[in-house]
Amino acid sequence: MKRIAVLASGRGSNFQAILDAIARGEINGECVALITDNKDVHAIELAKIADVPVVVINFGDYPDRTAFEADLLTAMHVINADLFVCAGYRRIIGVDIVREFVGKMINIHPALLPSFPGLYGQRQALEYGVKIAGCTVHFVDEGLDAGPIIVQRAVPVFDDDDEKSLDERILAQEHIAFPEAVALFCADRLIVSGRHVRILPEAP
Ligand code: GRF
C-alpha cells in the first residue's frame, strides 16, 4: 500500500475526491498527510473529518520563499510519502524539491495541456475561444505545468459559458481524472519514458 501526501492551498475538493476514492477501495494507498501553505483553508477541515494528519507550513509566517521551501522540503522528508499530490496547491514548487521528488509528484491543471498553462486555465480557454476544454493530470517537472501527462479529460465549451460554468464542468472531470491517476500510480501501472507515460494493463 502506497503512502500518499496531498498538498493543497484552498477548498480541497480534489483532495476530497481522492479521499473518497481511497475509502471506496479504488486506490491502493493511504493518505498519510495533508500539507498546506495556508493555515485558514477549508482543506484542513476535510482532513480533520477524515482523520488525516495536517502539516501547516504557513507561507505568511516566513520571511521569504527560500525559508518556506526549506521547511516544506524537511516536512516532505519526514512524511516520506511514495506519492506527493498537488491538489489545488497554488505555489510554484522550487527546483530543489522538484528534482528530489521527480517521478513521485503529480499535479492537476484545469486545462488541456500544453494549452493554457499557469493561472486561470479555464479563463484562458474561454478567452481564446476553444470549443473543447478540460483538465490534465501530469508529473511535476521543472517547467510550469509541463511534466509528462498521465490522464486528460475533455469537456465541451458552450457559447453561453462564463468562467464559473466552465470551471464547474471541468472540476467535475477533475474529480474523476485525479483519483484515476493516483490509482494508476499506486498500482505501479505508470511507466515514464521521456515525455511519454505508458499505462500498463491491469494485472489479471
Ligand atoms: C482546481 O481547479 C485545480 O485544477 C486547480 O485548482 C483548483 C483546486 O480546487 N489547480 P480544489 O481546491 O481541489 O477544490
PDB file of C-alpha atoms and ligand atoms in Angstrom:
ATOM      1  CA  MET A   1       0.000   0.000   0.000  1.00  0.00           C
ATOM      2  CA  LYS A   2       1.422   3.392  -1.024  1.00  0.00           C
ATOM      3  CA  ARG A   3       1.809   6.380   1.247  1.00  0.00           C
ATOM      4  CA  ILE A   4       0.098   9.400  -0.310  1.00  0.00           C
ATOM      5  CA  ALA A   5       0.546  13.006   0.827  1.00  0.00           C
ATOM      6  CA  VAL A   6      -1.623  15.790  -0.593  1.00  0.00           C
ATOM      7  CA  LEU A   7      -0.550  19.418  -0.940  1.00  0.00           C
ATOM      8  CA  ALA A   8      -3.478  21.853  -1.089  1.00  0.00           C
ATOM      9  CA  SER A   9      -3.983  25.595  -0.696  1.00  0.00           C
ATOM     10  CA  GLY A  10      -7.735  26.010  -0.855  1.00  0.00           C
ATOM     11  CA  ARG A  11     -11.157  24.447  -0.701  1.00  0.00           C
ATOM     12  CA  GLY A  12      -9.806  20.911  -1.252  1.00  0.00           C
ATOM     13  CA  SER A  13     -12.465  19.351  -3.479  1.00  0.00           C
ATOM     14  CA  ASN A  14      -9.832  17.351  -5.362  1.00  0.00           C
ATOM     15  CA  PHE A  15      -8.321  16.262  -2.044  1.00  0.00           C
ATOM     16  CA  GLN A  16     -11.793  15.069  -1.022  1.00  0.00           C
ATOM     17  CA  ALA A  17     -12.252  13.220  -4.324  1.00  0.00           C
ATOM     18  CA  ILE A  18      -9.021  11.318  -3.645  1.00  0.00           C
ATOM     19  CA  LEU A  19     -10.051  10.556  -0.045  1.00  0.00           C
ATOM     20  CA  ASP A  20     -13.388   9.261  -1.335  1.00  0.00           C
ATOM     21  CA  ALA A  21     -11.688   7.000  -3.887  1.00  0.00           C
ATOM     22  CA  ILE A  22      -9.412   5.631  -1.148  1.00  0.00           C
ATOM     23  CA  ALA A  23     -12.471   4.994   1.049  1.00  0.00           C
ATOM     24  CA  ARG A  24     -14.148   3.143  -1.834  1.00  0.00           C
ATOM     25  CA  GLY A  25     -11.082   0.914  -2.144  1.00  0.00           C
ATOM     26  CA  GLU A  26     -10.187   2.189  -5.623  1.00  0.00           C
ATOM     27  CA  ILE A  27      -6.684   3.298  -4.654  1.00  0.00           C
ATOM     28  CA  ASN A  28      -4.049   1.001  -3.212  1.00  0.00           C
ATOM     29  CA  GLY A  29      -2.878   3.639  -0.785  1.00  0.00           C
ATOM     30  CA  GLU A  30      -3.481   5.611   2.369  1.00  0.00           C
ATOM     31  CA  CYS A  31      -3.442   9.361   2.789  1.00  0.00           C
ATOM     32  CA  VAL A  32      -0.725   9.979   5.382  1.00  0.00           C
ATOM     33  CA  ALA A  33      -0.753  13.789   5.370  1.00  0.00           C
ATOM     34  CA  LEU A  34      -2.314  16.972   4.115  1.00  0.00           C
ATOM     35  CA  ILE A  35       0.342  19.631   3.645  1.00  0.00           C
ATOM     36  CA  THR A  36      -0.903  23.183   3.306  1.00  0.00           C
ATOM     37  CA  ASP A  37       0.771  26.550   2.882  1.00  0.00           C
ATOM     38  CA  ASN A  38      -2.204  28.372   4.424  1.00  0.00           C
ATOM     39  CA  LYS A  39      -3.468  27.846   7.955  1.00  0.00           C
ATOM     40  CA  ASP A  40      -7.007  29.003   7.110  1.00  0.00           C
ATOM     41  CA  VAL A  41      -8.088  26.752   4.263  1.00  0.00           C
ATOM     42  CA  HIS A  42     -11.132  24.511   4.018  1.00  0.00           C
ATOM     43  CA  ALA A  43      -8.954  21.528   3.058  1.00  0.00           C
ATOM     44  CA  ILE A  44      -7.830  21.385   6.718  1.00  0.00           C
ATOM     45  CA  GLU A  45     -11.419  20.785   7.842  1.00  0.00           C
ATOM     46  CA  LEU A  46     -11.746  17.968   5.319  1.00  0.00           C
ATOM     47  CA  ALA A  47      -8.532  16.381   6.591  1.00  0.00           C
ATOM     48  CA  LYS A  48      -9.765  16.525  10.185  1.00  0.00           C
ATOM     49  CA  ILE A  49     -13.036  14.826   9.274  1.00  0.00           C
ATOM     50  CA  ALA A  50     -11.091  12.064   7.516  1.00  0.00           C
ATOM     51  CA  ASP A  51      -8.521  11.754  10.325  1.00  0.00           C
ATOM     52  CA  VAL A  52      -5.668  12.726   8.032  1.00  0.00           C
ATOM     53  CA  PRO A  53      -2.736  14.404   9.838  1.00  0.00           C
ATOM     54  CA  VAL A  54      -2.316  18.055   8.818  1.00  0.00           C
ATOM     55  CA  VAL A  55       1.050  19.734   8.332  1.00  0.00           C
ATOM     56  CA  VAL A  56       0.686  23.519   8.118  1.00  0.00           C
ATOM     57  CA  ILE A  57       3.654  25.378   6.676  1.00  0.00           C
ATOM     58  CA  ASN A  58       2.048  28.777   6.689  1.00  0.00           C
ATOM     59  CA  PHE A  59       3.624  30.853   3.940  1.00  0.00           C
ATOM     60  CA  GLY A  60       2.721  34.103   5.687  1.00  0.00           C
ATOM     61  CA  ASP A  61       4.948  33.216   8.651  1.00  0.00           C
ATOM     62  CA  TYR A  62       8.119  33.090   6.551  1.00  0.00           C
ATOM     63  CA  PRO A  63      10.428  35.960   5.622  1.00  0.00           C
ATOM     64  CA  ASP A  64      10.922  34.658   2.099  1.00  0.00           C
ATOM     65  CA  ARG A  65      10.282  31.771  -0.253  1.00  0.00           C
ATOM     66  CA  THR A  66      13.665  30.149   0.401  1.00  0.00           C
ATOM     67  CA  ALA A  67      12.950  29.752   4.102  1.00  0.00           C
ATOM     68  CA  PHE A  68       9.451  28.463   3.373  1.00  0.00           C
ATOM     69  CA  GLU A  69      10.702  25.922   0.852  1.00  0.00           C
ATOM     70  CA  ALA A  70      13.389  24.680   3.256  1.00  0.00           C
ATOM     71  CA  ASP A  71      10.707  23.784   5.804  1.00  0.00           C
ATOM     72  CA  LEU A  72       8.496  22.281   3.112  1.00  0.00           C
ATOM     73  CA  LEU A  73      11.353  20.067   1.964  1.00  0.00           C
ATOM     74  CA  THR A  74      12.048  18.950   5.531  1.00  0.00           C
ATOM     75  CA  ALA A  75       8.372  18.136   6.051  1.00  0.00           C
ATOM     76  CA  MET A  76       8.294  16.118   2.839  1.00  0.00           C
ATOM     77  CA  HIS A  77      11.313  14.117   4.000  1.00  0.00           C
ATOM     78  CA  VAL A  78       9.702  13.412   7.350  1.00  0.00           C
ATOM     79  CA  ILE A  79       6.384  12.390   5.763  1.00  0.00           C
ATOM     80  CA  ASN A  80       8.284  10.080   3.431  1.00  0.00           C
ATOM     81  CA  ALA A  81       5.402   9.527   1.022  1.00  0.00           C
ATOM     82  CA  ASP A  82       5.578   7.398  -2.098  1.00  0.00           C
ATOM     83  CA  LEU A  83       3.464   9.987  -3.894  1.00  0.00           C
ATOM     84  CA  PHE A  84       3.000  13.731  -3.360  1.00  0.00           C
ATOM     85  CA  VAL A  85      -0.218  15.007  -4.932  1.00  0.00           C
ATOM     86  CA  CYS A  86      -0.597  18.728  -5.672  1.00  0.00           C
ATOM     87  CA  ALA A  87      -4.362  19.241  -5.475  1.00  0.00           C
ATOM     88  CA  GLY A  88      -5.018  22.943  -5.870  1.00  0.00           C
ATOM     89  CA  TYR A  89      -1.597  23.792  -4.462  1.00  0.00           C
ATOM     90  CA  ARG A  90      -1.157  27.398  -5.519  1.00  0.00           C
ATOM     91  CA  ARG A  91       2.611  27.844  -5.312  1.00  0.00           C
ATOM     92  CA  ILE A  92       5.269  27.057  -7.826  1.00  0.00           C
ATOM     93  CA  ILE A  93       7.352  24.303  -6.296  1.00  0.00           C
ATOM     94  CA  GLY A  94      11.043  25.170  -6.141  1.00  0.00           C
ATOM     95  CA  VAL A  95      13.538  23.348  -8.255  1.00  0.00           C
ATOM     96  CA  ASP A  96      15.271  21.677  -5.285  1.00  0.00           C
ATOM     97  CA  ILE A  97      12.048  19.952  -4.273  1.00  0.00           C
ATOM     98  CA  VAL A  98      11.055  19.093  -7.833  1.00  0.00           C
ATOM     99  CA  ARG A  99      14.431  17.459  -8.527  1.00  0.00           C
ATOM    100  CA  GLU A 100      14.356  15.466  -5.342  1.00  0.00           C
ATOM    101  CA  PHE A 101      10.841  14.109  -5.878  1.00  0.00           C
ATOM    102  CA  VAL A 102      10.811  13.731  -9.635  1.00  0.00           C
ATOM    103  CA  GLY A 103       8.537  10.858 -10.622  1.00  0.00           C
ATOM    104  CA  LYS A 104       6.851  10.987  -7.218  1.00  0.00           C
ATOM    105  CA  MET A 105       4.923  14.234  -7.521  1.00  0.00           C
ATOM    106  CA  ILE A 106       1.809  14.870  -9.622  1.00  0.00           C
ATOM    107  CA  ASN A 107      -0.379  17.906 -10.249  1.00  0.00           C
ATOM    108  CA  ILE A 108      -3.775  18.685 -11.747  1.00  0.00           C
ATOM    109  CA  HIS A 109      -4.274  21.585 -14.101  1.00  0.00           C
ATOM    110  CA  PRO A 110      -7.694  22.851 -15.271  1.00  0.00           C
ATOM    111  CA  ALA A 111      -6.855  22.918 -18.995  1.00  0.00           C
ATOM    112  CA  LEU A 112      -5.842  20.540 -21.745  1.00  0.00           C
ATOM    113  CA  LEU A 113      -2.084  20.985 -21.582  1.00  0.00           C
ATOM    114  CA  PRO A 114       0.072  22.092 -23.274  1.00  0.00           C
ATOM    115  CA  SER A 115      -2.603  24.730 -23.920  1.00  0.00           C
ATOM    116  CA  PHE A 116      -3.172  27.343 -21.244  1.00  0.00           C
ATOM    117  CA  PRO A 117      -0.588  26.589 -18.530  1.00  0.00           C
ATOM    118  CA  GLY A 118      -0.251  28.857 -15.500  1.00  0.00           C
ATOM    119  CA  LEU A 119      -3.017  30.616 -13.637  1.00  0.00           C
ATOM    120  CA  TYR A 120      -6.673  30.666 -14.728  1.00  0.00           C
ATOM    121  CA  GLY A 121      -6.564  27.880 -17.315  1.00  0.00           C
ATOM    122  CA  GLN A 122     -10.350  27.984 -17.665  1.00  0.00           C
ATOM    123  CA  ARG A 123     -10.377  31.745 -18.284  1.00  0.00           C
ATOM    124  CA  GLN A 124      -7.586  31.443 -20.832  1.00  0.00           C
ATOM    125  CA  ALA A 125      -9.555  28.754 -22.684  1.00  0.00           C
ATOM    126  CA  LEU A 126     -12.699  30.904 -22.751  1.00  0.00           C
ATOM    127  CA  GLU A 127     -10.838  33.974 -23.938  1.00  0.00           C
ATOM    128  CA  TYR A 128      -9.107  32.007 -26.669  1.00  0.00           C
ATOM    129  CA  GLY A 129     -12.424  30.670 -27.925  1.00  0.00           C
ATOM    130  CA  VAL A 130     -11.699  26.945 -27.875  1.00  0.00           C
ATOM    131  CA  LYS A 131     -14.626  24.535 -28.327  1.00  0.00           C
ATOM    132  CA  ILE A 132     -13.119  21.785 -26.153  1.00  0.00           C
ATOM    133  CA  ALA A 133     -11.562  22.375 -22.728  1.00  0.00           C
ATOM    134  CA  GLY A 134     -10.670  20.004 -19.916  1.00  0.00           C
ATOM    135  CA  CYS A 135      -8.146  19.007 -17.302  1.00  0.00           C
ATOM    136  CA  THR A 136      -4.748  17.341 -17.180  1.00  0.00           C
ATOM    137  CA  VAL A 137      -3.026  15.271 -14.503  1.00  0.00           C
ATOM    138  CA  HIS A 138       0.735  15.280 -15.022  1.00  0.00           C
ATOM    139  CA  PHE A 139       4.013  14.568 -13.292  1.00  0.00           C
ATOM    140  CA  VAL A 140       5.677  17.677 -11.914  1.00  0.00           C
ATOM    141  CA  ASP A 141       8.932  18.696 -13.530  1.00  0.00           C
ATOM    142  CA  GLU A 142      10.927  21.909 -13.584  1.00  0.00           C
ATOM    143  CA  GLY A 143       8.651  23.591 -16.140  1.00  0.00           C
ATOM    144  CA  LEU A 144       5.337  25.319 -15.448  1.00  0.00           C
ATOM    145  CA  ASP A 145       2.563  22.709 -15.834  1.00  0.00           C
ATOM    146  CA  ALA A 146       4.916  20.972 -18.219  1.00  0.00           C
ATOM    147  CA  GLY A 147       5.667  17.433 -16.998  1.00  0.00           C
ATOM    148  CA  PRO A 148       4.663  14.132 -18.644  1.00  0.00           C
ATOM    149  CA  ILE A 149       0.894  13.740 -18.985  1.00  0.00           C
ATOM    150  CA  ILE A 150      -0.872  10.892 -17.151  1.00  0.00           C
ATOM    151  CA  VAL A 151      -4.604  11.480 -17.721  1.00  0.00           C
ATOM    152  CA  GLN A 152      -6.655  14.095 -19.574  1.00  0.00           C
ATOM    153  CA  ARG A 153     -10.410  14.549 -19.702  1.00  0.00           C
ATOM    154  CA  ALA A 154     -12.240  16.858 -22.089  1.00  0.00           C
ATOM    155  CA  VAL A 155     -15.463  18.877 -21.823  1.00  0.00           C
ATOM    156  CA  PRO A 156     -17.347  20.943 -24.422  1.00  0.00           C
ATOM    157  CA  VAL A 157     -17.305  24.731 -24.239  1.00  0.00           C
ATOM    158  CA  PHE A 158     -20.734  26.272 -24.952  1.00  0.00           C
ATOM    159  CA  ASP A 159     -21.444  29.696 -26.435  1.00  0.00           C
ATOM    160  CA  ASP A 160     -23.086  30.925 -23.255  1.00  0.00           C
ATOM    161  CA  ASP A 161     -20.395  29.670 -20.884  1.00  0.00           C
ATOM    162  CA  ASP A 162     -18.808  32.011 -18.403  1.00  0.00           C
ATOM    163  CA  GLU A 163     -15.814  31.263 -16.225  1.00  0.00           C
ATOM    164  CA  LYS A 164     -17.978  29.813 -13.463  1.00  0.00           C
ATOM    165  CA  SER A 165     -19.955  27.410 -15.646  1.00  0.00           C
ATOM    166  CA  LEU A 166     -16.843  26.177 -17.456  1.00  0.00           C
ATOM    167  CA  ASP A 167     -14.947  25.877 -14.170  1.00  0.00           C
ATOM    168  CA  GLU A 168     -17.721  23.669 -12.734  1.00  0.00           C
ATOM    169  CA  ARG A 169     -17.850  21.454 -15.817  1.00  0.00           C
ATOM    170  CA  ILE A 170     -14.068  20.964 -15.739  1.00  0.00           C
ATOM    171  CA  LEU A 171     -13.982  20.439 -11.960  1.00  0.00           C
ATOM    172  CA  ALA A 172     -16.427  17.532 -12.239  1.00  0.00           C
ATOM    173  CA  GLN A 173     -13.955  15.870 -14.607  1.00  0.00           C
ATOM    174  CA  GLU A 174     -11.005  16.694 -12.328  1.00  0.00           C
ATOM    175  CA  HIS A 175     -12.729  14.691  -9.610  1.00  0.00           C
ATOM    176  CA  ILE A 176     -12.665  11.653 -11.921  1.00  0.00           C
ATOM    177  CA  ALA A 177      -9.263  12.169 -13.550  1.00  0.00           C
ATOM    178  CA  PHE A 178      -7.257  12.795 -10.385  1.00  0.00           C
ATOM    179  CA  PRO A 179      -8.293   9.700  -8.397  1.00  0.00           C
ATOM    180  CA  GLU A 180      -7.821   7.670 -11.576  1.00  0.00           C
ATOM    181  CA  ALA A 181      -4.232   8.912 -11.974  1.00  0.00           C
ATOM    182  CA  VAL A 182      -3.478   8.322  -8.286  1.00  0.00           C
ATOM    183  CA  ALA A 183      -4.907   4.802  -8.554  1.00  0.00           C
ATOM    184  CA  LEU A 184      -2.743   4.041 -11.592  1.00  0.00           C
ATOM    185  CA  PHE A 185       0.366   5.309  -9.805  1.00  0.00           C
ATOM    186  CA  CYS A 186      -0.400   3.315  -6.678  1.00  0.00           C
ATOM    187  CA  ALA A 187      -0.945   0.178  -8.748  1.00  0.00           C
ATOM    188  CA  ASP A 188       2.531   0.661 -10.306  1.00  0.00           C
ATOM    189  CA  ARG A 189       0.916   0.945 -13.729  1.00  0.00           C
ATOM    190  CA  LEU A 190       2.661   4.125 -14.916  1.00  0.00           C
ATOM    191  CA  ILE A 191       5.874   3.844 -16.926  1.00  0.00           C
ATOM    192  CA  VAL A 192       7.513   7.176 -17.728  1.00  0.00           C
ATOM    193  CA  SER A 193       9.780   7.375 -20.714  1.00  0.00           C
ATOM    194  CA  GLY A 194      10.803  10.918 -21.598  1.00  0.00           C
ATOM    195  CA  ARG A 195       7.587  12.880 -22.176  1.00  0.00           C
ATOM    196  CA  HIS A 196       5.506   9.745 -22.517  1.00  0.00           C
ATOM    197  CA  VAL A 197       3.608   7.985 -19.767  1.00  0.00           C
ATOM    198  CA  ARG A 198       2.637   4.467 -20.708  1.00  0.00           C
ATOM    199  CA  ILE A 199      -0.231   2.884 -18.772  1.00  0.00           C
ATOM    200  CA  LEU A 200       0.277  -0.811 -18.126  1.00  0.00           C
ATOM    201  CA  PRO A 201      -2.764  -3.077 -18.341  1.00  0.00           C
ATOM    202  CA  GLU A 202      -4.403  -4.103 -15.125  1.00  0.00           C
ATOM    203  CA  ALA A 203      -2.809  -7.164 -13.550  1.00  0.00           C
ATOM    204  CA  PRO A 204      -5.065 -10.217 -14.095  1.00  0.00           C
TER     205      PRO A 204
HETATM  206  C1  GRF B   1      -8.741  23.071  -9.410  1.00  0.00           C
HETATM  207  O1  GRF B   1      -9.436  23.675 -10.464  1.00  0.00           O
HETATM  208  C2  GRF B   1      -7.392  22.619  -9.886  1.00  0.00           C
HETATM  209  O2  GRF B   1      -7.359  22.229 -11.211  1.00  0.00           O
HETATM  210  C3  GRF B   1      -6.567  23.867  -9.717  1.00  0.00           C
HETATM  211  O3  GRF B   1      -7.053  24.472  -8.553  1.00  0.00           O
HETATM  212  C4  GRF B   1      -8.395  24.058  -8.319  1.00  0.00           C
HETATM  213  C5  GRF B   1      -8.405  23.444  -6.959  1.00  0.00           C
HETATM  214  O4  GRF B   1      -9.675  23.140  -6.499  1.00  0.00           O
HETATM  215  N1  GRF B   1      -5.166  23.518  -9.710  1.00  0.00           N
HETATM  216  P1  GRF B   1      -9.848  22.318  -5.140  1.00  0.00           P
HETATM  217  O5  GRF B   1      -9.101  23.050  -4.050  1.00  0.00           O
HETATM  218  O6  GRF B   1      -9.307  20.937  -5.342  1.00  0.00           O
HETATM  219  O7  GRF B   1     -11.318  22.323  -4.888  1.00  0.00           O
END
